[in-house]
Amino acid sequence: NAGVTQTPKFQVLKTGQSMTLQCAQDMNHNSMYWYRQDPGMGLRLIYYSASEGTTDKGEVPNGYNVSRLNKREFSLRLESAAPSQTSVYFCASSERQPPDGYTFGSGTRLTVV
Amino acid sequence: AQTVTQSQPEMSVQEAETVTLSCTYDTSESDYYLFWYKQPPSRQMILVIRQEAYKQQNATENRFSVNFQKAAKSFSLKISDSQLGDAAMYFCAYRRGGGGADGLTFGKGTHLIIQP
Protein backbone atom coordinates (compact mmCIF):
# COMPACT_ATOMS: atom_id res chain seq x y z
CA ASN A 1 0.00 0.00 0.00
CA ALA A 2 1.19 3.50 -0.79
CA GLY A 3 2.08 5.61 2.19
CA VAL A 4 4.71 6.44 4.77
CA THR A 5 6.72 3.64 6.35
CA GLN A 6 8.56 4.09 9.64
CA THR A 7 11.02 1.73 11.27
CA PRO A 8 11.30 0.55 13.95
CA LYS A 9 7.84 0.57 15.56
CA PHE A 10 9.20 0.20 19.09
CA GLN A 11 12.61 0.85 20.62
CA VAL A 12 14.11 0.97 24.10
CA LEU A 13 17.38 2.85 24.53
CA LYS A 14 19.66 3.47 27.46
CA THR A 15 20.58 7.05 28.28
CA GLY A 16 23.49 8.13 26.12
CA GLN A 17 22.91 5.61 23.34
CA SER A 18 22.36 6.73 19.78
CA MET A 19 19.90 5.58 17.17
CA THR A 20 18.35 6.53 13.85
CA LEU A 21 14.66 6.42 13.04
CA GLN A 22 13.99 5.65 9.40
CA CYS A 23 11.17 7.00 7.26
CA ALA A 24 10.32 6.37 3.62
CA GLN A 25 7.40 7.52 1.46
CA ASP A 26 6.35 6.28 -1.95
CA MET A 27 3.92 9.06 -2.92
CA ASN A 28 6.52 11.23 -4.65
CA HIS A 29 5.91 14.01 -2.12
CA ASN A 30 8.40 16.84 -1.93
CA SER A 31 8.04 17.67 1.77
CA MET A 32 8.72 15.44 4.74
CA TYR A 33 8.42 16.01 8.49
CA TRP A 34 9.31 14.57 11.87
CA TYR A 35 6.99 15.12 14.84
CA ARG A 36 6.99 13.96 18.42
CA GLN A 37 3.89 13.28 20.51
CA ASP A 38 3.97 13.35 24.29
CA PRO A 39 1.10 12.46 26.66
CA GLY A 40 -1.46 15.25 26.88
CA MET A 41 0.18 17.08 24.00
CA GLY A 42 -0.49 17.34 20.34
CA LEU A 43 2.20 16.60 17.83
CA ARG A 44 5.13 19.00 17.81
CA LEU A 45 7.36 19.55 14.81
CA ILE A 46 11.01 18.57 15.25
CA TYR A 47 12.46 19.08 11.76
CA TYR A 48 11.17 19.25 8.23
CA SER A 49 12.51 19.02 4.71
CA ALA A 50 10.92 21.05 1.94
CA SER A 51 12.75 19.13 -0.77
CA GLU A 52 15.65 16.78 -1.32
CA GLY A 53 18.83 18.32 0.06
CA THR A 54 17.16 20.84 2.39
CA THR A 55 16.24 20.62 6.07
CA ASP A 56 14.92 23.14 8.58
CA LYS A 57 14.32 23.25 12.31
CA GLY A 58 10.84 23.03 13.70
CA GLU A 59 9.52 23.84 17.16
CA VAL A 60 11.59 21.32 19.19
CA PRO A 61 14.85 20.49 17.34
CA ASN A 62 17.27 20.28 20.26
CA GLY A 63 18.90 16.87 20.65
CA TYR A 64 18.04 15.70 17.12
CA ASN A 65 19.61 15.67 13.69
CA VAL A 66 18.02 14.78 10.36
CA SER A 67 19.09 13.68 6.90
CA ARG A 68 17.09 13.90 3.70
CA LEU A 69 18.83 11.03 1.94
CA ASN A 70 16.81 11.32 -1.27
CA LYS A 71 13.28 12.26 -2.22
CA ARG A 72 11.84 9.14 -0.58
CA GLU A 73 13.77 8.96 2.69
CA PHE A 74 14.07 11.24 5.70
CA SER A 75 15.83 9.97 8.83
CA LEU A 76 15.90 11.28 12.39
CA ARG A 77 18.95 10.70 14.57
CA LEU A 78 19.34 10.88 18.33
CA GLU A 79 23.07 11.20 19.02
CA SER A 80 22.90 10.82 22.80
CA ALA A 81 19.45 9.80 23.96
CA ALA A 82 17.97 11.35 27.10
CA PRO A 83 14.89 10.31 29.12
CA SER A 84 13.21 13.55 27.97
CA GLN A 85 13.23 12.11 24.46
CA THR A 86 10.90 9.30 25.46
CA SER A 87 7.99 9.86 23.10
CA VAL A 88 6.11 8.63 20.08
CA TYR A 89 7.70 9.83 16.86
CA PHE A 90 5.78 10.35 13.64
CA CYS A 91 7.06 10.90 10.15
CA ALA A 92 4.82 12.59 7.60
CA SER A 93 4.94 13.73 4.01
CA SER A 94 2.95 16.17 1.89
CA GLU A 95 2.84 18.13 -1.29
CA ARG A 96 3.52 21.78 -0.62
CA GLN A 97 0.85 23.32 -2.80
CA PRO A 98 -1.98 22.74 -2.27
CA PRO A 99 -1.82 20.91 1.04
CA ASP A 100 -4.31 18.16 0.45
CA GLY A 101 -3.31 16.76 3.76
CA TYR A 102 -0.36 15.20 5.37
CA THR A 103 0.16 11.45 5.24
CA PHE A 104 1.53 10.07 8.47
CA GLY A 105 3.47 6.95 9.28
CA SER A 106 2.26 4.66 12.04
CA GLY A 107 4.72 6.02 14.58
CA THR A 108 7.70 4.80 16.60
CA ARG A 109 7.35 4.42 20.34
CA LEU A 110 10.74 5.24 21.86
CA THR A 111 11.57 4.75 25.52
CA VAL A 112 14.84 6.03 26.97
CA VAL A 113 15.73 4.53 30.34
CA ALA B 1 3.81 32.07 16.23
CA GLN B 2 0.54 30.37 15.60
CA THR B 3 -1.25 28.59 18.41
CA VAL B 4 -4.12 26.12 18.37
CA THR B 5 -6.29 25.60 21.44
CA GLN B 6 -8.65 22.73 22.13
CA SER B 7 -10.40 23.53 25.39
CA GLN B 8 -12.12 20.16 25.87
CA PRO B 9 -9.66 17.46 27.02
CA GLU B 10 -12.45 14.89 26.93
CA MET B 11 -15.98 14.64 25.54
CA SER B 12 -18.57 11.89 25.86
CA VAL B 13 -21.59 11.28 23.65
CA GLN B 14 -24.24 8.61 23.27
CA GLU B 15 -24.11 6.47 20.16
CA ALA B 16 -26.23 8.00 17.36
CA GLU B 17 -26.17 11.45 18.97
CA THR B 18 -24.38 14.56 17.71
CA VAL B 19 -21.26 16.01 19.31
CA THR B 20 -19.27 19.18 18.63
CA LEU B 21 -15.55 19.50 19.35
CA SER B 22 -14.16 23.00 19.78
CA CYS B 23 -11.00 24.54 18.39
CA THR B 24 -9.71 28.09 18.37
CA TYR B 25 -6.52 29.36 16.83
CA ASP B 26 -4.44 32.47 16.78
CA THR B 27 -2.73 33.77 13.66
CA SER B 28 -1.93 37.02 11.93
CA GLU B 29 -2.11 35.37 8.51
CA SER B 30 -5.08 35.71 6.18
CA ASP B 31 -4.25 32.68 4.06
CA TYR B 32 -4.15 29.37 5.90
CA TYR B 33 -5.59 25.90 6.17
CA LEU B 34 -7.26 24.13 9.06
CA PHE B 35 -7.54 20.40 9.62
CA TRP B 36 -9.13 17.88 11.92
CA TYR B 37 -7.23 14.63 12.45
CA LYS B 38 -8.46 11.49 14.16
CA GLN B 39 -6.09 9.26 16.14
CA PRO B 40 -7.62 5.93 17.21
CA PRO B 41 -5.85 3.59 19.66
CA SER B 42 -3.89 2.21 16.71
CA ARG B 43 -1.98 5.52 16.81
CA GLN B 44 -2.50 6.17 13.10
CA MET B 45 -3.20 9.82 12.22
CA ILE B 46 -6.21 9.99 9.90
CA LEU B 47 -7.34 13.15 8.12
CA VAL B 48 -11.02 13.79 8.84
CA ILE B 49 -11.65 17.11 7.16
CA ARG B 50 -9.87 20.25 6.01
CA GLN B 51 -10.89 23.86 5.41
CA GLU B 52 -9.25 26.58 3.32
CA ALA B 53 -9.49 29.96 5.03
CA TYR B 54 -10.43 31.75 1.81
CA LYS B 55 -13.52 29.57 1.38
CA GLN B 56 -16.59 30.81 3.20
CA GLN B 57 -18.45 27.55 2.75
CA ASN B 58 -18.01 25.13 5.62
CA ALA B 59 -16.41 21.81 4.66
CA THR B 60 -18.43 18.60 4.97
CA GLU B 61 -17.40 14.96 4.72
CA ASN B 62 -20.31 12.57 5.23
CA ARG B 63 -21.16 12.69 8.98
CA PHE B 64 -18.41 15.21 9.70
CA SER B 65 -18.81 18.93 9.21
CA VAL B 66 -17.11 22.05 10.45
CA ASN B 67 -18.28 25.44 11.62
CA PHE B 68 -15.57 27.82 10.46
CA GLN B 69 -15.82 31.33 11.92
CA LYS B 70 -12.86 33.22 10.49
CA ALA B 71 -13.40 36.47 12.38
CA ALA B 72 -13.69 34.62 15.67
CA LYS B 73 -10.80 32.28 14.72
CA SER B 74 -12.93 29.30 15.57
CA PHE B 75 -13.03 25.93 13.83
CA SER B 76 -15.34 23.40 15.47
CA LEU B 77 -16.00 19.84 14.31
CA LYS B 78 -19.51 18.38 14.39
CA ILE B 79 -19.95 14.63 14.26
CA SER B 80 -23.49 13.53 13.49
CA ASP B 81 -24.96 10.09 14.21
CA SER B 82 -21.95 9.15 16.34
CA GLN B 83 -20.68 5.61 15.93
CA LEU B 84 -18.54 3.44 18.17
CA GLY B 85 -15.77 3.65 15.58
CA ASP B 86 -15.61 7.41 16.09
CA ALA B 87 -14.04 6.92 19.51
CA ALA B 88 -10.54 8.40 19.30
CA MET B 89 -8.38 11.42 20.00
CA TYR B 90 -9.21 14.32 17.72
CA PHE B 91 -6.64 16.96 16.90
CA CYS B 92 -7.22 20.34 15.35
CA ALA B 93 -4.31 21.60 13.25
CA TYR B 94 -3.28 24.76 11.43
CA ARG B 95 -1.01 25.37 8.48
CA ARG B 96 0.01 28.68 7.00
CA GLY B 97 -0.94 29.21 3.37
CA GLY B 98 1.36 29.88 0.46
CA GLY B 99 3.83 27.61 -1.27
CA GLY B 100 6.10 26.84 1.62
CA ALA B 101 6.67 23.50 3.29
CA ASP B 102 5.50 24.55 6.74
CA GLY B 103 4.46 21.79 9.05
CA LEU B 104 1.23 21.61 10.97
CA THR B 105 0.64 23.25 14.34
CA PHE B 106 -1.53 20.99 16.49
CA GLY B 107 -3.80 21.51 19.46
CA LYS B 108 -3.48 19.21 22.46
CA GLY B 109 -6.41 17.09 21.40
CA THR B 110 -9.85 16.03 22.60
CA HIS B 111 -10.50 12.47 23.70
CA LEU B 112 -13.91 11.46 22.35
CA ILE B 113 -15.77 8.67 24.13
CA ILE B 114 -18.80 7.05 22.52
CA GLN B 115 -21.27 5.53 24.99
CA PRO B 116 -23.18 2.53 23.57
PDB file of C-alpha atoms in Angstrom:
ATOM      1  CA  ASN A   1       0.000   0.000   0.000  1.00  0.00           C
ATOM      2  CA  ALA A   2       1.190   3.505  -0.790  1.00  0.00           C
ATOM      3  CA  GLY A   3       2.082   5.611   2.185  1.00  0.00           C
ATOM      4  CA  VAL A   4       4.711   6.438   4.769  1.00  0.00           C
ATOM      5  CA  THR A   5       6.723   3.644   6.355  1.00  0.00           C
ATOM      6  CA  GLN A   6       8.562   4.093   9.637  1.00  0.00           C
ATOM      7  CA  THR A   7      11.016   1.732  11.270  1.00  0.00           C
ATOM      8  CA  PRO A   8      11.303   0.547  13.949  1.00  0.00           C
ATOM      9  CA  LYS A   9       7.842   0.568  15.557  1.00  0.00           C
ATOM     10  CA  PHE A  10       9.196   0.202  19.094  1.00  0.00           C
ATOM     11  CA  GLN A  11      12.612   0.850  20.623  1.00  0.00           C
ATOM     12  CA  VAL A  12      14.114   0.970  24.099  1.00  0.00           C
ATOM     13  CA  LEU A  13      17.379   2.851  24.534  1.00  0.00           C
ATOM     14  CA  LYS A  14      19.659   3.471  27.457  1.00  0.00           C
ATOM     15  CA  THR A  15      20.577   7.051  28.285  1.00  0.00           C
ATOM     16  CA  GLY A  16      23.489   8.131  26.116  1.00  0.00           C
ATOM     17  CA  GLN A  17      22.910   5.614  23.337  1.00  0.00           C
ATOM     18  CA  SER A  18      22.355   6.732  19.783  1.00  0.00           C
ATOM     19  CA  MET A  19      19.898   5.577  17.166  1.00  0.00           C
ATOM     20  CA  THR A  20      18.347   6.532  13.852  1.00  0.00           C
ATOM     21  CA  LEU A  21      14.660   6.423  13.036  1.00  0.00           C
ATOM     22  CA  GLN A  22      13.989   5.654   9.401  1.00  0.00           C
ATOM     23  CA  CYS A  23      11.171   6.997   7.257  1.00  0.00           C
ATOM     24  CA  ALA A  24      10.319   6.374   3.620  1.00  0.00           C
ATOM     25  CA  GLN A  25       7.402   7.522   1.459  1.00  0.00           C
ATOM     26  CA  ASP A  26       6.348   6.282  -1.949  1.00  0.00           C
ATOM     27  CA  MET A  27       3.917   9.056  -2.919  1.00  0.00           C
ATOM     28  CA  ASN A  28       6.523  11.227  -4.652  1.00  0.00           C
ATOM     29  CA  HIS A  29       5.913  14.007  -2.121  1.00  0.00           C
ATOM     30  CA  ASN A  30       8.401  16.839  -1.932  1.00  0.00           C
ATOM     31  CA  SER A  31       8.041  17.671   1.766  1.00  0.00           C
ATOM     32  CA  MET A  32       8.719  15.444   4.739  1.00  0.00           C
ATOM     33  CA  TYR A  33       8.416  16.009   8.495  1.00  0.00           C
ATOM     34  CA  TRP A  34       9.313  14.574  11.870  1.00  0.00           C
ATOM     35  CA  TYR A  35       6.993  15.117  14.844  1.00  0.00           C
ATOM     36  CA  ARG A  36       6.985  13.955  18.417  1.00  0.00           C
ATOM     37  CA  GLN A  37       3.893  13.278  20.512  1.00  0.00           C
ATOM     38  CA  ASP A  38       3.974  13.348  24.293  1.00  0.00           C
ATOM     39  CA  PRO A  39       1.097  12.458  26.660  1.00  0.00           C
ATOM     40  CA  GLY A  40      -1.455  15.245  26.877  1.00  0.00           C
ATOM     41  CA  MET A  41       0.182  17.081  23.997  1.00  0.00           C
ATOM     42  CA  GLY A  42      -0.494  17.337  20.345  1.00  0.00           C
ATOM     43  CA  LEU A  43       2.204  16.598  17.829  1.00  0.00           C
ATOM     44  CA  ARG A  44       5.129  18.998  17.805  1.00  0.00           C
ATOM     45  CA  LEU A  45       7.360  19.548  14.810  1.00  0.00           C
ATOM     46  CA  ILE A  46      11.006  18.571  15.254  1.00  0.00           C
ATOM     47  CA  TYR A  47      12.458  19.076  11.757  1.00  0.00           C
ATOM     48  CA  TYR A  48      11.170  19.252   8.229  1.00  0.00           C
ATOM     49  CA  SER A  49      12.510  19.018   4.710  1.00  0.00           C
ATOM     50  CA  ALA A  50      10.923  21.054   1.936  1.00  0.00           C
ATOM     51  CA  SER A  51      12.754  19.125  -0.771  1.00  0.00           C
ATOM     52  CA  GLU A  52      15.651  16.779  -1.320  1.00  0.00           C
ATOM     53  CA  GLY A  53      18.826  18.323   0.062  1.00  0.00           C
ATOM     54  CA  THR A  54      17.163  20.841   2.389  1.00  0.00           C
ATOM     55  CA  THR A  55      16.235  20.621   6.067  1.00  0.00           C
ATOM     56  CA  ASP A  56      14.915  23.144   8.584  1.00  0.00           C
ATOM     57  CA  LYS A  57      14.320  23.253  12.309  1.00  0.00           C
ATOM     58  CA  GLY A  58      10.845  23.034  13.700  1.00  0.00           C
ATOM     59  CA  GLU A  59       9.516  23.843  17.164  1.00  0.00           C
ATOM     60  CA  VAL A  60      11.587  21.323  19.185  1.00  0.00           C
ATOM     61  CA  PRO A  61      14.853  20.493  17.339  1.00  0.00           C
ATOM     62  CA  ASN A  62      17.272  20.277  20.257  1.00  0.00           C
ATOM     63  CA  GLY A  63      18.904  16.875  20.648  1.00  0.00           C
ATOM     64  CA  TYR A  64      18.045  15.703  17.120  1.00  0.00           C
ATOM     65  CA  ASN A  65      19.606  15.672  13.685  1.00  0.00           C
ATOM     66  CA  VAL A  66      18.021  14.780  10.360  1.00  0.00           C
ATOM     67  CA  SER A  67      19.092  13.678   6.901  1.00  0.00           C
ATOM     68  CA  ARG A  68      17.092  13.896   3.695  1.00  0.00           C
ATOM     69  CA  LEU A  69      18.829  11.029   1.938  1.00  0.00           C
ATOM     70  CA  ASN A  70      16.809  11.316  -1.271  1.00  0.00           C
ATOM     71  CA  LYS A  71      13.276  12.263  -2.223  1.00  0.00           C
ATOM     72  CA  ARG A  72      11.842   9.143  -0.578  1.00  0.00           C
ATOM     73  CA  GLU A  73      13.774   8.957   2.688  1.00  0.00           C
ATOM     74  CA  PHE A  74      14.070  11.240   5.704  1.00  0.00           C
ATOM     75  CA  SER A  75      15.829   9.966   8.831  1.00  0.00           C
ATOM     76  CA  LEU A  76      15.898  11.285  12.393  1.00  0.00           C
ATOM     77  CA  ARG A  77      18.953  10.703  14.574  1.00  0.00           C
ATOM     78  CA  LEU A  78      19.335  10.883  18.325  1.00  0.00           C
ATOM     79  CA  GLU A  79      23.065  11.203  19.019  1.00  0.00           C
ATOM     80  CA  SER A  80      22.902  10.816  22.799  1.00  0.00           C
ATOM     81  CA  ALA A  81      19.454   9.796  23.959  1.00  0.00           C
ATOM     82  CA  ALA A  82      17.971  11.347  27.095  1.00  0.00           C
ATOM     83  CA  PRO A  83      14.894  10.308  29.125  1.00  0.00           C
ATOM     84  CA  SER A  84      13.206  13.547  27.974  1.00  0.00           C
ATOM     85  CA  GLN A  85      13.229  12.107  24.457  1.00  0.00           C
ATOM     86  CA  THR A  86      10.898   9.301  25.463  1.00  0.00           C
ATOM     87  CA  SER A  87       7.995   9.865  23.104  1.00  0.00           C
ATOM     88  CA  VAL A  88       6.107   8.628  20.077  1.00  0.00           C
ATOM     89  CA  TYR A  89       7.700   9.833  16.860  1.00  0.00           C
ATOM     90  CA  PHE A  90       5.779  10.348  13.644  1.00  0.00           C
ATOM     91  CA  CYS A  91       7.061  10.896  10.154  1.00  0.00           C
ATOM     92  CA  ALA A  92       4.817  12.595   7.599  1.00  0.00           C
ATOM     93  CA  SER A  93       4.940  13.731   4.015  1.00  0.00           C
ATOM     94  CA  SER A  94       2.950  16.171   1.888  1.00  0.00           C
ATOM     95  CA  GLU A  95       2.840  18.127  -1.289  1.00  0.00           C
ATOM     96  CA  ARG A  96       3.517  21.779  -0.622  1.00  0.00           C
ATOM     97  CA  GLN A  97       0.851  23.320  -2.796  1.00  0.00           C
ATOM     98  CA  PRO A  98      -1.975  22.744  -2.273  1.00  0.00           C
ATOM     99  CA  PRO A  99      -1.821  20.913   1.042  1.00  0.00           C
ATOM    100  CA  ASP A 100      -4.312  18.161   0.454  1.00  0.00           C
ATOM    101  CA  GLY A 101      -3.311  16.765   3.756  1.00  0.00           C
ATOM    102  CA  TYR A 102      -0.358  15.203   5.371  1.00  0.00           C
ATOM    103  CA  THR A 103       0.164  11.446   5.237  1.00  0.00           C
ATOM    104  CA  PHE A 104       1.532  10.069   8.474  1.00  0.00           C
ATOM    105  CA  GLY A 105       3.470   6.952   9.277  1.00  0.00           C
ATOM    106  CA  SER A 106       2.261   4.658  12.037  1.00  0.00           C
ATOM    107  CA  GLY A 107       4.723   6.015  14.579  1.00  0.00           C
ATOM    108  CA  THR A 108       7.705   4.802  16.598  1.00  0.00           C
ATOM    109  CA  ARG A 109       7.348   4.420  20.339  1.00  0.00           C
ATOM    110  CA  LEU A 110      10.742   5.239  21.860  1.00  0.00           C
ATOM    111  CA  THR A 111      11.565   4.746  25.517  1.00  0.00           C
ATOM    112  CA  VAL A 112      14.836   6.032  26.968  1.00  0.00           C
ATOM    113  CA  VAL A 113      15.731   4.534  30.345  1.00  0.00           C
TER     114      VAL A 113
ATOM    115  CA  ALA B   1       3.813  32.073  16.235  1.00  0.00           C
ATOM    116  CA  GLN B   2       0.540  30.369  15.599  1.00  0.00           C
ATOM    117  CA  THR B   3      -1.249  28.590  18.412  1.00  0.00           C
ATOM    118  CA  VAL B   4      -4.117  26.120  18.370  1.00  0.00           C
ATOM    119  CA  THR B   5      -6.287  25.596  21.441  1.00  0.00           C
ATOM    120  CA  GLN B   6      -8.654  22.730  22.126  1.00  0.00           C
ATOM    121  CA  SER B   7     -10.400  23.533  25.395  1.00  0.00           C
ATOM    122  CA  GLN B   8     -12.118  20.161  25.866  1.00  0.00           C
ATOM    123  CA  PRO B   9      -9.661  17.465  27.022  1.00  0.00           C
ATOM    124  CA  GLU B  10     -12.453  14.889  26.927  1.00  0.00           C
ATOM    125  CA  MET B  11     -15.982  14.637  25.540  1.00  0.00           C
ATOM    126  CA  SER B  12     -18.568  11.890  25.860  1.00  0.00           C
ATOM    127  CA  VAL B  13     -21.589  11.276  23.646  1.00  0.00           C
ATOM    128  CA  GLN B  14     -24.241   8.605  23.273  1.00  0.00           C
ATOM    129  CA  GLU B  15     -24.109   6.473  20.164  1.00  0.00           C
ATOM    130  CA  ALA B  16     -26.233   8.003  17.359  1.00  0.00           C
ATOM    131  CA  GLU B  17     -26.172  11.449  18.966  1.00  0.00           C
ATOM    132  CA  THR B  18     -24.378  14.564  17.708  1.00  0.00           C
ATOM    133  CA  VAL B  19     -21.260  16.011  19.314  1.00  0.00           C
ATOM    134  CA  THR B  20     -19.269  19.177  18.630  1.00  0.00           C
ATOM    135  CA  LEU B  21     -15.554  19.504  19.347  1.00  0.00           C
ATOM    136  CA  SER B  22     -14.156  23.004  19.781  1.00  0.00           C
ATOM    137  CA  CYS B  23     -11.003  24.541  18.385  1.00  0.00           C
ATOM    138  CA  THR B  24      -9.708  28.091  18.371  1.00  0.00           C
ATOM    139  CA  TYR B  25      -6.519  29.362  16.832  1.00  0.00           C
ATOM    140  CA  ASP B  26      -4.438  32.472  16.783  1.00  0.00           C
ATOM    141  CA  THR B  27      -2.735  33.767  13.655  1.00  0.00           C
ATOM    142  CA  SER B  28      -1.925  37.024  11.926  1.00  0.00           C
ATOM    143  CA  GLU B  29      -2.105  35.367   8.506  1.00  0.00           C
ATOM    144  CA  SER B  30      -5.084  35.715   6.176  1.00  0.00           C
ATOM    145  CA  ASP B  31      -4.250  32.677   4.064  1.00  0.00           C
ATOM    146  CA  TYR B  32      -4.146  29.371   5.902  1.00  0.00           C
ATOM    147  CA  TYR B  33      -5.593  25.895   6.173  1.00  0.00           C
ATOM    148  CA  LEU B  34      -7.264  24.129   9.058  1.00  0.00           C
ATOM    149  CA  PHE B  35      -7.539  20.403   9.622  1.00  0.00           C
ATOM    150  CA  TRP B  36      -9.125  17.879  11.915  1.00  0.00           C
ATOM    151  CA  TYR B  37      -7.230  14.629  12.446  1.00  0.00           C
ATOM    152  CA  LYS B  38      -8.462  11.491  14.163  1.00  0.00           C
ATOM    153  CA  GLN B  39      -6.088   9.263  16.137  1.00  0.00           C
ATOM    154  CA  PRO B  40      -7.620   5.929  17.207  1.00  0.00           C
ATOM    155  CA  PRO B  41      -5.853   3.592  19.655  1.00  0.00           C
ATOM    156  CA  SER B  42      -3.890   2.206  16.713  1.00  0.00           C
ATOM    157  CA  ARG B  43      -1.982   5.518  16.807  1.00  0.00           C
ATOM    158  CA  GLN B  44      -2.503   6.170  13.100  1.00  0.00           C
ATOM    159  CA  MET B  45      -3.203   9.822  12.218  1.00  0.00           C
ATOM    160  CA  ILE B  46      -6.206   9.991   9.903  1.00  0.00           C
ATOM    161  CA  LEU B  47      -7.344  13.152   8.123  1.00  0.00           C
ATOM    162  CA  VAL B  48     -11.022  13.788   8.844  1.00  0.00           C
ATOM    163  CA  ILE B  49     -11.653  17.112   7.158  1.00  0.00           C
ATOM    164  CA  ARG B  50      -9.874  20.247   6.011  1.00  0.00           C
ATOM    165  CA  GLN B  51     -10.887  23.857   5.406  1.00  0.00           C
ATOM    166  CA  GLU B  52      -9.249  26.576   3.317  1.00  0.00           C
ATOM    167  CA  ALA B  53      -9.492  29.956   5.035  1.00  0.00           C
ATOM    168  CA  TYR B  54     -10.426  31.749   1.811  1.00  0.00           C
ATOM    169  CA  LYS B  55     -13.517  29.573   1.377  1.00  0.00           C
ATOM    170  CA  GLN B  56     -16.594  30.814   3.200  1.00  0.00           C
ATOM    171  CA  GLN B  57     -18.453  27.552   2.754  1.00  0.00           C
ATOM    172  CA  ASN B  58     -18.006  25.130   5.618  1.00  0.00           C
ATOM    173  CA  ALA B  59     -16.411  21.813   4.662  1.00  0.00           C
ATOM    174  CA  THR B  60     -18.426  18.602   4.970  1.00  0.00           C
ATOM    175  CA  GLU B  61     -17.397  14.960   4.720  1.00  0.00           C
ATOM    176  CA  ASN B  62     -20.309  12.571   5.233  1.00  0.00           C
ATOM    177  CA  ARG B  63     -21.164  12.688   8.977  1.00  0.00           C
ATOM    178  CA  PHE B  64     -18.412  15.206   9.703  1.00  0.00           C
ATOM    179  CA  SER B  65     -18.812  18.935   9.208  1.00  0.00           C
ATOM    180  CA  VAL B  66     -17.107  22.051  10.451  1.00  0.00           C
ATOM    181  CA  ASN B  67     -18.277  25.445  11.625  1.00  0.00           C
ATOM    182  CA  PHE B  68     -15.574  27.825  10.463  1.00  0.00           C
ATOM    183  CA  GLN B  69     -15.820  31.330  11.923  1.00  0.00           C
ATOM    184  CA  LYS B  70     -12.855  33.219  10.492  1.00  0.00           C
ATOM    185  CA  ALA B  71     -13.401  36.470  12.376  1.00  0.00           C
ATOM    186  CA  ALA B  72     -13.685  34.622  15.667  1.00  0.00           C
ATOM    187  CA  LYS B  73     -10.801  32.280  14.719  1.00  0.00           C
ATOM    188  CA  SER B  74     -12.930  29.301  15.574  1.00  0.00           C
ATOM    189  CA  PHE B  75     -13.031  25.927  13.827  1.00  0.00           C
ATOM    190  CA  SER B  76     -15.340  23.396  15.469  1.00  0.00           C
ATOM    191  CA  LEU B  77     -16.005  19.837  14.306  1.00  0.00           C
ATOM    192  CA  LYS B  78     -19.509  18.383  14.388  1.00  0.00           C
ATOM    193  CA  ILE B  79     -19.951  14.634  14.263  1.00  0.00           C
ATOM    194  CA  SER B  80     -23.494  13.533  13.489  1.00  0.00           C
ATOM    195  CA  ASP B  81     -24.956  10.091  14.207  1.00  0.00           C
ATOM    196  CA  SER B  82     -21.946   9.149  16.344  1.00  0.00           C
ATOM    197  CA  GLN B  83     -20.683   5.613  15.927  1.00  0.00           C
ATOM    198  CA  LEU B  84     -18.539   3.440  18.165  1.00  0.00           C
ATOM    199  CA  GLY B  85     -15.771   3.652  15.584  1.00  0.00           C
ATOM    200  CA  ASP B  86     -15.607   7.409  16.091  1.00  0.00           C
ATOM    201  CA  ALA B  87     -14.041   6.919  19.512  1.00  0.00           C
ATOM    202  CA  ALA B  88     -10.540   8.402  19.302  1.00  0.00           C
ATOM    203  CA  MET B  89      -8.377  11.419  20.001  1.00  0.00           C
ATOM    204  CA  TYR B  90      -9.214  14.324  17.724  1.00  0.00           C
ATOM    205  CA  PHE B  91      -6.640  16.957  16.899  1.00  0.00           C
ATOM    206  CA  CYS B  92      -7.223  20.340  15.354  1.00  0.00           C
ATOM    207  CA  ALA B  93      -4.315  21.598  13.253  1.00  0.00           C
ATOM    208  CA  TYR B  94      -3.280  24.759  11.435  1.00  0.00           C
ATOM    209  CA  ARG B  95      -1.011  25.371   8.483  1.00  0.00           C
ATOM    210  CA  ARG B  96       0.014  28.676   6.997  1.00  0.00           C
ATOM    211  CA  GLY B  97      -0.939  29.209   3.369  1.00  0.00           C
ATOM    212  CA  GLY B  98       1.365  29.875   0.464  1.00  0.00           C
ATOM    213  CA  GLY B  99       3.831  27.606  -1.273  1.00  0.00           C
ATOM    214  CA  GLY B 100       6.105  26.844   1.618  1.00  0.00           C
ATOM    215  CA  ALA B 101       6.670  23.504   3.290  1.00  0.00           C
ATOM    216  CA  ASP B 102       5.503  24.547   6.745  1.00  0.00           C
ATOM    217  CA  GLY B 103       4.458  21.794   9.054  1.00  0.00           C
ATOM    218  CA  LEU B 104       1.226  21.611  10.969  1.00  0.00           C
ATOM    219  CA  THR B 105       0.639  23.248  14.338  1.00  0.00           C
ATOM    220  CA  PHE B 106      -1.531  20.991  16.485  1.00  0.00           C
ATOM    221  CA  GLY B 107      -3.801  21.511  19.458  1.00  0.00           C
ATOM    222  CA  LYS B 108      -3.480  19.209  22.457  1.00  0.00           C
ATOM    223  CA  GLY B 109      -6.408  17.088  21.397  1.00  0.00           C
ATOM    224  CA  THR B 110      -9.853  16.033  22.599  1.00  0.00           C
ATOM    225  CA  HIS B 111     -10.499  12.471  23.704  1.00  0.00           C
ATOM    226  CA  LEU B 112     -13.908  11.456  22.352  1.00  0.00           C
ATOM    227  CA  ILE B 113     -15.767   8.671  24.130  1.00  0.00           C
ATOM    228  CA  ILE B 114     -18.801   7.054  22.520  1.00  0.00           C
ATOM    229  CA  GLN B 115     -21.274   5.534  24.991  1.00  0.00           C
ATOM    230  CA  PRO B 116     -23.179   2.534  23.568  1.00  0.00           C
TER     231      PRO B 116
END
